[in-house]
Coordinates of C-alpha atoms and ligand atoms in Angstrom, one line a residue:
M1 CA 67.8 97.1 113.3
A2 CA 70.7 94.7 112.6
D3 CA 70.2 92.8 115.9
P4 CA 66.6 92.6 117.2
K5 CA 67.8 91.4 120.6
G6 CA 70.5 94.1 121.0
F7 CA 68.6 95.8 123.8
L8 CA 68.5 92.5 125.7
T9 CA 72.1 91.5 125.2
T10 CA 74.1 94.8 125.2
P11 CA 74.2 97.1 128.3
R12 CA 74.2 100.9 127.8
E13 CA 77.8 102.1 127.6
E14 CA 78.7 105.8 127.3
W15 CA 81.7 107.4 125.6
P16 CA 84.4 107.0 128.3
R17 CA 85.8 110.2 129.9
R18 CA 89.5 110.8 130.4
P19 CA 90.7 110.4 134.1
V20 CA 89.8 113.5 136.1
A21 CA 93.5 114.0 137.2
E22 CA 94.5 114.1 133.5
R23 CA 91.7 116.3 132.1
V24 CA 91.8 119.1 134.7
R25 CA 95.4 119.8 133.5
D26 CA 94.3 120.8 130.0
W27 CA 91.3 122.3 128.2
D28 CA 90.6 119.5 125.7
E29 CA 87.3 117.8 125.6
V30 CA 86.7 115.5 128.5
H31 CA 86.1 112.3 126.5
V32 CA 88.8 109.7 125.5
P33 CA 89.6 110.5 121.8
G34 CA 88.9 107.5 119.6
A35 CA 87.1 105.5 122.3
L36 CA 83.6 106.1 120.9
L37 CA 83.8 104.4 117.6
P38 CA 84.6 100.8 118.8
I39 CA 81.5 100.7 121.1
I40 CA 79.0 102.7 119.1
G41 CA 77.8 100.0 116.7
G42 CA 76.7 97.8 119.6
Q43 CA 75.0 100.8 121.3
A44 CA 73.1 101.7 118.1
D45 CA 72.0 98.1 118.0
R46 CA 70.2 98.6 121.3
C47 CA 67.6 100.6 119.4
M48 CA 64.3 98.8 119.1
D49 CA 63.2 100.7 116.0
C50 CA 59.9 101.5 117.7
G51 CA 56.7 101.8 115.6
V52 CA 56.1 105.1 117.4
P53 CA 59.6 106.5 118.1
F54 CA 59.1 108.8 121.1
C55 CA 62.8 109.8 120.8
H56 CA 62.0 111.5 117.5
Q57 CA 59.0 113.3 119.1
A58 CA 61.1 114.5 122.0
C59 CA 63.7 116.0 119.8
P60 CA 62.9 119.6 118.8
L61 CA 64.7 119.0 115.4
G62 CA 62.6 115.9 114.7
N63 CA 65.9 114.0 114.3
L64 CA 65.3 110.7 112.4
I65 CA 66.9 108.7 115.3
P66 CA 65.8 105.1 114.6
E67 CA 66.8 105.5 110.9
W68 CA 70.4 106.5 111.8
N69 CA 70.7 104.0 114.6
D70 CA 69.9 101.3 112.1
L71 CA 72.4 102.7 109.6
V72 CA 75.1 102.9 112.2
S73 CA 74.5 99.4 113.3
R74 CA 74.9 98.3 109.7
E75 CA 78.0 100.5 109.4
D76 CA 76.5 102.6 106.5
W77 CA 78.1 105.9 107.7
R78 CA 77.5 107.8 104.5
A79 CA 73.7 107.2 104.6
A80 CA 73.7 107.8 108.4
A81 CA 75.4 111.2 107.8
E82 CA 72.9 112.1 105.1
R83 CA 69.9 111.2 107.3
L84 CA 71.4 113.1 110.3
H85 CA 72.1 116.3 108.3
A86 CA 68.6 116.1 106.8
T87 CA 67.2 117.5 110.1
N88 CA 70.2 119.1 111.9
N89 CA 72.7 121.5 110.4
F90 CA 75.2 121.1 113.2
P91 CA 75.1 117.6 114.8
E92 CA 78.6 117.9 116.1
F93 CA 77.4 120.7 118.4
T94 CA 74.3 118.9 119.7
G95 CA 76.2 115.6 119.9
R96 CA 78.5 117.2 122.4
L97 CA 76.3 119.8 124.1
C98 CA 72.7 118.7 124.1
P99 CA 71.1 117.5 127.3
A100 CA 69.4 114.9 125.1
P101 CA 65.6 115.1 125.7
C102 CA 65.5 112.3 123.1
E103 CA 67.1 109.9 125.6
A104 CA 64.6 110.9 128.3
G105 CA 61.9 110.1 125.8
C106 CA 63.4 106.8 124.5
V107 CA 61.0 103.9 124.9
L108 CA 63.8 101.8 126.3
A109 CA 64.0 104.3 129.2
I110 CA 60.7 103.1 130.5
N111 CA 62.4 100.2 132.3
Q112 CA 66.0 100.2 131.1
P113 CA 68.8 102.7 130.4
A114 CA 68.0 104.6 127.2
V115 CA 69.8 104.2 123.9
T116 CA 73.0 106.5 123.9
I117 CA 71.4 108.6 121.1
K118 CA 73.6 111.6 121.7
N119 CA 76.8 109.5 121.4
V120 CA 75.5 107.9 118.2
E121 CA 74.8 111.4 116.8
C122 CA 78.3 112.6 117.7
A123 CA 79.9 109.5 116.2
I124 CA 78.1 110.0 112.9
A125 CA 78.9 113.8 112.8
D126 CA 82.6 113.2 113.5
R127 CA 82.8 110.3 111.0
A128 CA 81.0 112.5 108.4
W129 CA 83.8 115.2 108.8
A130 CA 86.6 112.6 108.8
E131 CA 85.3 110.9 105.7
G132 CA 84.3 114.0 103.8
F133 CA 80.5 113.3 103.9
A134 CA 79.8 117.0 104.9
P135 CA 81.0 119.0 101.9
P136 CA 79.9 122.5 101.3
A137 CA 76.5 122.6 99.5
P138 CA 76.3 125.9 97.6
P139 CA 73.0 126.7 95.8
E140 CA 72.7 125.9 92.2
R141 CA 71.3 129.3 91.4
L142 CA 70.8 132.6 93.3
S143 CA 67.4 134.0 94.0
G144 CA 68.5 137.6 93.8
R145 CA 67.1 138.2 97.3
T146 CA 69.2 139.4 100.2
V147 CA 69.0 138.6 103.9
A148 CA 70.8 140.1 106.9
V149 CA 71.1 137.8 109.9
I150 CA 72.0 139.6 113.1
G151 CA 73.8 137.3 115.6
S152 CA 76.0 134.3 114.9
G153 CA 74.9 131.9 117.6
P154 CA 73.4 128.6 116.6
T155 CA 70.1 130.3 115.7
G156 CA 71.7 132.8 113.3
L157 CA 74.1 130.1 111.8
A158 CA 71.3 127.6 111.2
A159 CA 69.1 130.3 109.6
A160 CA 72.0 131.6 107.5
Q161 CA 73.0 128.2 106.2
Q162 CA 69.4 127.2 105.3
L163 CA 68.8 130.5 103.5
T164 CA 72.1 130.4 101.7
R165 CA 71.5 126.9 100.5
A166 CA 68.1 128.0 99.3
G167 CA 69.8 130.5 97.0
H168 CA 69.4 133.8 98.9
T169 CA 72.5 136.0 99.5
V170 CA 73.0 136.1 103.2
A171 CA 75.3 138.3 105.4
V172 CA 75.7 137.5 109.1
Y173 CA 76.4 140.5 111.4
E174 CA 78.2 139.7 114.7
R175 CA 79.3 142.1 117.4
D176 CA 82.0 139.8 118.7
D177 CA 85.3 139.4 116.9
R178 CA 84.6 135.7 116.2
I179 CA 81.6 133.8 115.0
G180 CA 79.6 131.4 117.3
G181 CA 77.6 133.3 120.0
L182 CA 77.5 131.6 123.3
M183 CA 79.2 128.5 121.8
R184 CA 82.3 130.7 121.2
Y185 CA 82.6 132.7 124.3
G186 CA 80.3 131.1 126.8
I187 CA 80.7 127.4 126.5
P188 CA 84.1 126.3 127.6
E189 CA 86.6 124.4 125.4
F190 CA 86.4 121.3 127.5
K191 CA 82.7 120.9 126.6
M192 CA 83.3 121.6 122.9
E193 CA 86.6 122.4 121.2
K194 CA 86.2 125.5 119.0
R195 CA 87.7 123.7 116.0
H196 CA 84.3 122.2 115.5
L197 CA 82.8 125.6 115.2
D198 CA 85.6 126.9 112.9
R199 CA 85.1 124.0 110.6
R200 CA 81.4 124.8 110.1
V201 CA 82.0 128.5 109.6
E202 CA 84.5 127.5 106.8
Q203 CA 81.9 125.3 105.3
M204 CA 79.4 128.1 105.3
R205 CA 81.8 130.5 103.8
A206 CA 82.5 128.1 101.0
E207 CA 78.7 127.9 100.4
G208 CA 78.6 131.7 100.0
T209 CA 77.5 133.0 103.4
K210 CA 79.2 136.3 104.2
F211 CA 80.3 137.1 107.8
R212 CA 80.8 140.6 109.2
T213 CA 82.4 140.4 112.6
S214 CA 83.1 143.1 115.2
T215 CA 80.0 144.9 113.9
T216 CA 77.2 145.7 116.4
V217 CA 74.0 146.5 114.6
G218 CA 72.4 149.5 116.4
R219 CA 75.8 151.0 117.1
D220 CA 78.3 150.4 114.2
V221 CA 75.5 150.0 111.6
D222 CA 72.2 151.7 111.8
A223 CA 69.4 149.2 112.2
T224 CA 66.9 151.0 110.0
E225 CA 69.5 151.4 107.2
L226 CA 70.3 147.7 107.4
R227 CA 66.5 147.0 107.1
A228 CA 66.3 149.2 104.0
R229 CA 69.4 147.6 102.4
Y230 CA 68.2 144.0 102.7
D231 CA 65.0 142.3 101.5
A232 CA 64.6 140.7 105.0
V233 CA 66.3 140.7 108.4
V234 CA 66.5 137.9 110.9
I235 CA 67.2 139.0 114.5
A236 CA 69.1 136.2 116.3
T237 CA 70.8 138.2 119.0
G238 CA 70.3 135.9 121.9
A239 CA 69.2 136.6 125.4
T240 CA 72.4 137.8 127.1
A241 CA 71.0 140.4 129.6
W242 CA 72.1 138.7 132.8
R243 CA 70.2 138.5 136.1
E244 CA 71.6 140.4 139.1
L245 CA 71.8 139.4 142.7
P246 CA 70.6 142.5 144.6
V247 CA 72.0 141.7 148.1
P248 CA 74.2 143.9 150.4
G249 CA 77.8 143.9 149.4
R250 CA 77.2 143.2 145.7
E251 CA 79.3 146.3 144.9
L252 CA 82.5 144.7 146.4
G253 CA 85.5 143.9 144.3
G254 CA 85.9 140.3 143.2
I255 CA 82.2 139.7 142.4
H256 CA 81.6 139.1 138.7
Q257 CA 79.0 137.8 136.3
A258 CA 79.6 134.3 134.8
M259 CA 79.5 135.9 131.3
E260 CA 82.3 138.3 132.4
Y261 CA 84.4 135.4 133.6
L262 CA 83.8 132.6 131.0
P263 CA 84.7 134.7 127.8
L264 CA 88.1 135.5 129.3
A265 CA 88.9 131.9 129.8
N266 CA 87.8 131.1 126.3
R267 CA 90.1 133.9 125.0
V268 CA 93.0 132.3 126.9
C269 CA 92.3 129.0 125.0
A270 CA 92.0 131.0 121.7
G271 CA 95.5 132.4 122.3
D272 CA 94.2 136.0 122.7
L273 CA 95.4 136.3 126.3
E274 CA 98.3 134.7 128.2
S275 CA 96.1 134.5 131.4
S276 CA 92.7 135.6 132.4
P277 CA 92.5 138.9 134.5
L278 CA 89.7 137.1 136.5
S279 CA 91.6 133.8 136.8
A280 CA 90.5 131.7 139.8
A281 CA 94.1 130.5 140.3
G282 CA 94.7 130.1 144.1
R283 CA 91.4 131.7 145.0
H284 CA 88.4 130.4 147.0
V285 CA 85.6 130.6 144.5
V286 CA 81.8 130.6 145.1
I287 CA 79.5 130.2 142.2
V288 CA 76.0 131.5 142.9
G289 CA 73.5 129.6 140.6
G290 CA 73.0 125.8 140.2
G291 CA 72.5 125.6 136.5
D292 CA 74.7 124.6 133.5
T293 CA 76.4 128.1 133.3
G294 CA 77.4 127.6 137.0
A295 CA 78.8 124.2 136.2
D296 CA 80.8 125.7 133.3
C297 CA 82.3 128.2 135.7
L298 CA 83.1 125.3 138.1
G299 CA 85.0 123.3 135.5
T300 CA 86.8 126.4 134.4
A301 CA 87.8 127.4 137.9
V302 CA 89.1 123.9 138.6
R303 CA 91.3 124.0 135.5
E304 CA 92.6 127.5 136.4
G305 CA 93.8 126.1 139.8
A306 CA 91.3 127.4 142.3
A307 CA 92.0 126.8 146.0
S308 CA 88.4 125.7 146.5
V309 CA 85.2 125.9 144.5
T310 CA 81.6 125.8 145.8
Q311 CA 78.4 126.1 143.8
L312 CA 75.2 127.3 145.5
D313 CA 71.9 126.1 144.2
I314 CA 68.7 127.6 145.6
Y315 CA 66.7 124.5 144.8
G316 CA 66.9 121.4 147.0
R317 CA 68.9 118.4 145.9
P318 CA 66.9 116.6 143.1
A319 CA 66.0 112.9 143.4
S320 CA 68.2 110.3 141.7
E321 CA 65.3 108.5 140.1
R322 CA 62.4 109.8 138.0
D323 CA 59.3 110.6 140.0
E324 CA 56.7 108.7 137.9
D325 CA 53.8 110.8 139.2
A326 CA 55.3 114.3 138.9
E327 CA 57.5 113.8 135.8
P328 CA 56.4 110.7 134.0
W329 CA 58.1 109.2 131.0
P330 CA 58.6 110.6 128.3
T331 CA 59.1 114.1 129.9
Y332 CA 62.6 115.3 130.7
P333 CA 62.9 114.9 134.5
K334 CA 64.9 117.1 136.9
L335 CA 67.3 114.6 138.4
Y336 CA 70.5 114.7 140.4
R337 CA 73.2 114.6 137.7
L338 CA 76.9 114.6 138.2
S339 CA 78.3 116.5 135.2
P340 CA 81.9 116.1 134.3
A341 CA 82.7 119.5 136.0
H342 CA 81.0 118.3 139.2
E343 CA 82.9 115.0 139.0
E344 CA 86.2 117.0 138.7
A345 CA 85.4 119.3 141.6
G346 CA 84.4 116.3 143.8
A347 CA 87.3 114.1 142.9
L348 CA 89.8 116.8 143.5
R349 CA 88.2 117.5 146.9
T350 CA 88.2 121.2 146.3
A351 CA 84.7 121.5 147.8
P352 CA 84.2 122.2 151.5
T353 CA 80.9 120.4 151.3
A354 CA 79.7 117.0 152.7
D355 CA 78.6 116.0 149.2
A356 CA 82.1 116.5 147.8
D357 CA 80.6 117.4 144.4
A358 CA 81.0 121.1 145.2
R359 CA 77.3 121.9 145.3
V360 CA 75.4 123.2 148.3
F361 CA 71.7 122.7 147.6
A362 CA 68.8 124.8 149.1
A363 CA 71.2 127.7 149.8
S364 CA 70.2 131.4 149.5
T365 CA 72.8 134.2 149.6
L366 CA 72.0 136.8 152.3
R367 CA 75.0 139.2 151.8
F368 CA 78.6 139.6 150.9
E369 CA 81.2 140.9 153.3
G370 CA 84.3 142.8 152.3
D371 CA 87.9 143.4 153.6
A372 CA 89.6 146.7 154.2
K373 CA 90.4 147.1 150.5
G374 CA 86.8 146.7 149.5
R375 CA 87.2 143.2 148.1
V376 CA 84.8 140.4 148.9
C377 CA 86.1 138.0 151.6
A378 CA 83.0 136.2 152.8
L379 CA 79.5 135.1 151.7
R380 CA 76.7 134.7 154.2
L381 CA 74.1 132.1 153.3
V382 CA 71.0 130.5 154.8
E383 CA 69.3 127.2 154.0
V384 CA 65.9 127.6 152.4
D385 CA 62.8 125.3 152.2
S386 CA 61.0 124.5 148.9
G387 CA 59.1 127.8 149.3
R388 CA 62.4 129.6 149.6
R389 CA 61.7 130.5 153.2
A390 CA 64.8 130.6 155.4
V391 CA 65.2 127.6 157.7
P392 CA 65.9 128.9 161.3
D393 CA 69.5 128.5 162.7
T394 CA 71.0 127.6 159.4
E395 CA 73.0 130.7 158.5
R396 CA 76.7 130.3 157.9
T397 CA 79.6 132.0 156.3
L398 CA 81.8 130.8 153.4
P399 CA 85.3 132.3 153.0
V400 CA 85.5 133.6 149.4
D401 CA 87.7 135.8 147.2
L402 CA 86.0 135.3 143.9
V403 CA 82.2 135.2 143.4
L404 CA 80.7 134.3 140.1
L405 CA 77.0 135.0 139.5
A406 CA 75.3 132.5 137.2
L407 CA 71.7 133.3 137.8
G408 CA 70.4 133.1 134.2
F409 CA 69.4 135.7 131.6
S410 CA 66.3 137.9 131.4
G411 CA 66.1 138.6 127.7
P412 CA 67.9 140.4 124.8
D413 CA 70.6 142.9 125.7
R414 CA 69.1 146.3 124.8
S415 CA 72.1 148.5 125.3
D416 CA 72.9 148.5 121.6
G417 CA 69.6 150.3 120.8
L418 CA 68.7 147.7 118.1
V419 CA 65.3 146.9 119.6
D420 CA 64.3 150.6 120.1
R421 CA 65.7 151.9 116.8
L422 CA 63.7 149.4 114.8
G423 CA 60.6 149.9 117.1
L424 CA 60.3 146.1 117.8
A425 CA 57.5 145.1 120.1
L426 CA 58.4 143.0 123.1
D427 CA 56.3 140.3 124.8
P428 CA 55.5 140.5 128.5
R429 CA 58.7 138.5 129.3
G430 CA 60.9 141.1 127.7
T431 CA 61.8 139.0 124.6
I432 CA 61.1 140.0 121.0
A433 CA 57.4 139.5 120.1
R434 CA 56.6 137.6 116.9
D435 CA 53.6 136.0 115.3
A436 CA 53.0 132.4 114.3
G437 CA 55.2 132.9 111.3
F438 CA 58.2 134.3 113.3
A439 CA 57.5 137.8 111.9
T440 CA 57.9 140.8 114.3
N441 CA 55.7 143.9 114.2
V442 CA 58.2 145.5 111.7
P443 CA 57.6 144.3 108.1
G444 CA 60.4 142.1 106.8
V445 CA 62.0 141.6 110.2
F446 CA 61.9 138.2 111.8
A447 CA 63.0 137.1 115.2
A448 CA 64.3 133.7 116.4
G449 CA 66.3 131.8 119.0
D450 CA 66.9 133.0 122.6
A451 CA 66.1 136.6 121.6
A452 CA 62.5 135.6 121.1
R453 CA 62.1 132.3 122.9
G454 CA 64.1 133.3 126.0
Q455 CA 67.1 131.5 127.4
S456 CA 67.0 128.0 126.0
L457 CA 69.2 125.2 124.5
I458 CA 71.3 124.8 121.3
V459 CA 69.0 122.2 119.9
W460 CA 66.1 124.7 120.2
A461 CA 68.2 127.4 118.7
I462 CA 69.1 125.3 115.6
A463 CA 65.4 124.3 115.3
E464 CA 64.4 128.0 115.5
G465 CA 67.0 128.9 112.9
R466 CA 65.7 126.3 110.5
A467 CA 62.1 127.3 111.1
V468 CA 62.7 131.1 110.7
A469 CA 64.6 130.3 107.5
A470 CA 61.5 128.6 106.1
A471 CA 59.4 131.6 107.1
V472 CA 61.8 134.1 105.5
D473 CA 62.0 132.0 102.3
R474 CA 58.2 132.0 102.1
Y475 CA 58.2 135.8 102.6
L476 CA 60.9 136.4 99.9
T477 CA 59.5 134.0 97.3
H478 CA 55.7 134.6 97.9
S479 CA 55.3 130.8 97.6
P480 CA 55.3 127.8 99.9
S481 CA 58.9 127.1 101.1
R482 CA 60.7 123.8 100.5
L483 CA 62.7 124.4 103.6
P484 CA 61.7 122.4 106.7
A485 CA 60.1 124.1 109.7
P486 CA 60.6 121.7 112.6
I487 CA 59.0 123.9 115.3
G488 CA 56.5 126.7 115.6
P489 CA 57.4 129.8 117.8
Y490 CA 55.1 128.6 120.6
D491 CA 56.3 125.0 120.8
R492 CA 57.7 124.2 124.2
P493 CA 60.0 121.4 125.5
M494 CA 58.4 118.2 126.9
T495 CA 59.3 119.2 130.4
V496 CA 57.1 119.7 133.5
Ligands
FAD1 C1 77.7 129.5 129.8 C2 76.6 128.9 129.0 C3 76.7 127.5 128.7 C4 75.7 126.9 128.0 N1 75.8 125.6 127.7 C5 74.9 124.9 127.0 C6 75.0 123.5 126.7 O1 75.9 122.9 127.1 N2 74.0 123.0 125.9 C7 73.0 123.7 125.4 O2 72.2 123.2 124.7 N3 72.8 125.0 125.6 C8 73.8 125.7 126.4 N4 73.6 127.0 126.7 C9 72.5 127.7 126.0 C10 72.8 128.0 124.6 O3 74.2 128.4 124.4 C11 71.9 129.1 124.0 O4 70.6 128.6 124.2 C12 72.2 129.3 122.5 O5 73.5 129.7 122.3 C13 71.2 130.4 122.0 O6 71.5 130.6 120.6 P1 71.2 132.0 119.9 O7 71.8 131.9 118.6 O8 69.7 132.3 120.0 O9 71.9 133.1 120.8 P2 73.5 133.3 121.2 O10 74.2 132.1 121.2 O11 73.5 134.1 122.4 O12 74.0 134.2 120.0 C14 73.6 135.6 119.8 C15 74.7 136.3 119.1 O13 74.2 137.6 118.7 C16 75.2 138.6 118.9 N5 74.6 139.9 119.0 C17 73.8 140.3 119.9 N6 73.4 141.6 119.7 C18 74.0 142.0 118.5 C19 74.0 143.1 117.7 N7 73.3 144.2 118.0 N8 74.7 143.1 116.5 C20 75.4 142.0 116.1 N9 75.5 140.9 116.9 C21 74.8 140.9 118.0 C22 75.9 138.1 120.1 O14 77.2 138.6 120.2 C23 75.9 136.6 119.9 O15 77.1 136.2 119.3 C24 74.6 127.6 127.5 C25 74.5 129.0 127.7 C26 75.5 129.6 128.5 C27 75.4 131.1 128.8
SF4_2 S1 62.6 105.4 121.4 FE1 64.6 104.6 121.8 S2 64.4 102.4 121.2 FE2 62.7 103.5 120.3 S3 63.4 104.1 118.2 FE3 63.9 105.8 119.5 S4 66.0 105.4 120.2 FE4 65.2 103.5 119.4

């Protein structure tokens, strides 16, 4: 560390966000462009270069955080980019989208605000692209082995890049018309502009990875034929089977799944559509589900010009401070957090809630009510206690004309027949079963990411992609792999 007293003299300062009134009028990322670089050296200097760096342990990728904090504080950006890419294929994704379990685990966080690790990561990644420190890295020689990767989310992309760089010939099959998985058509532009994704895909193409878009394996391509054609297959198809809300009135018009709504908004940003057929413009919107997908719907509805937006969370309002007994450091605590989307909804006073951040906590939906045309016009809810029991005399009605369901995902979408056609075994949760080496019950077929782990995070998806690549490389070469395997299939986050 360049300044051993940095953590005593410099307060934590995050990448500033653009004013709410400005950013809700566009789809660009919420942060002030160019405002990170001037502050990031001082922030990296706050790192204590701990003898036992818990940040590193808390990161599923095993990012070498103290090393690159030190390099950034010394302004050695080239070396920082090299150390960052040593453990993470796509740091510009995690630098923008990760909830940063590393920061919850930072030793400084015991009694001070943590080092802004995620901002440092993003600064290095962006600088690496700006300075040309992330050139394509094609293999020196080809192995003669072929791999099909099914699914182009962060898992499939990480696996494909690792295997291509190891010399194998890799084709990525994707059912959508563009590459990227949930990062393309789930996550909104204001959280990560798609140019970051496009740039990586171009880098991968230059390295030799082939992409086959608009191709659903199981429907457009027979899964067993594909298995026969390639030496190995990696299934990275995600967990996109959404959960339903089986309450009276669910069949009414105007009630949609979050993943029916968000892709259309992303297509508007991509220039495919002039406006979204499900646009929230002028409508009273209720989002059922308190998680990040719900928050993405919230930010999207605000930008589309909703008349009001309310987000229902079945859980009670979390505490603002870590409960040291229930969720001690260095675990990732469930805290009350105001995401940029919540900030926007609150500041614009679009929420009919006392909180003014658009969320109603401890709320359970009882039923939807419709108008004469069969469209939803009201949502009846009740307050619930921590055991999800209704609290007497708390029923009330919210006026609504667009309901978005963001209740999470139960496992892989099986409508394409891929799982059944290959005869893949599932585990009791409905995700694809695999052994300690990421291998499914079908020889030569491996499974990774949300499809096998269940709904998770981008950082876990990249770690899964890297780990499955090492397993496939071992299988193809019949020898120990030189590719890193940061996690095993049964590793779980440091959360309670
Ligand atoms: C709205 C939303 C917002 C999120 N925000 C964040 C966030 O901010 N930070 C974070 O860390 N995580 C976030 N997540 C979670 C994160 O996006 C996922 O954990 C991650 O994308 C999983 O990666 P994956 O590659 O395993 O699967 P996916 O990203 O789901 O990719 C799977 C791909 O496989 C393709 N596919 C499926 N079946 C077939 C087939 N038969 N043939 C060909 N292709 C197929 C799909 O089209 C898809 O492109 C969010 C999730 C959602 C839904
Ligand atoms: S735990 Fe925090 S202070 Fe310690 S090395 Fe990691 S980032 Fe630096």
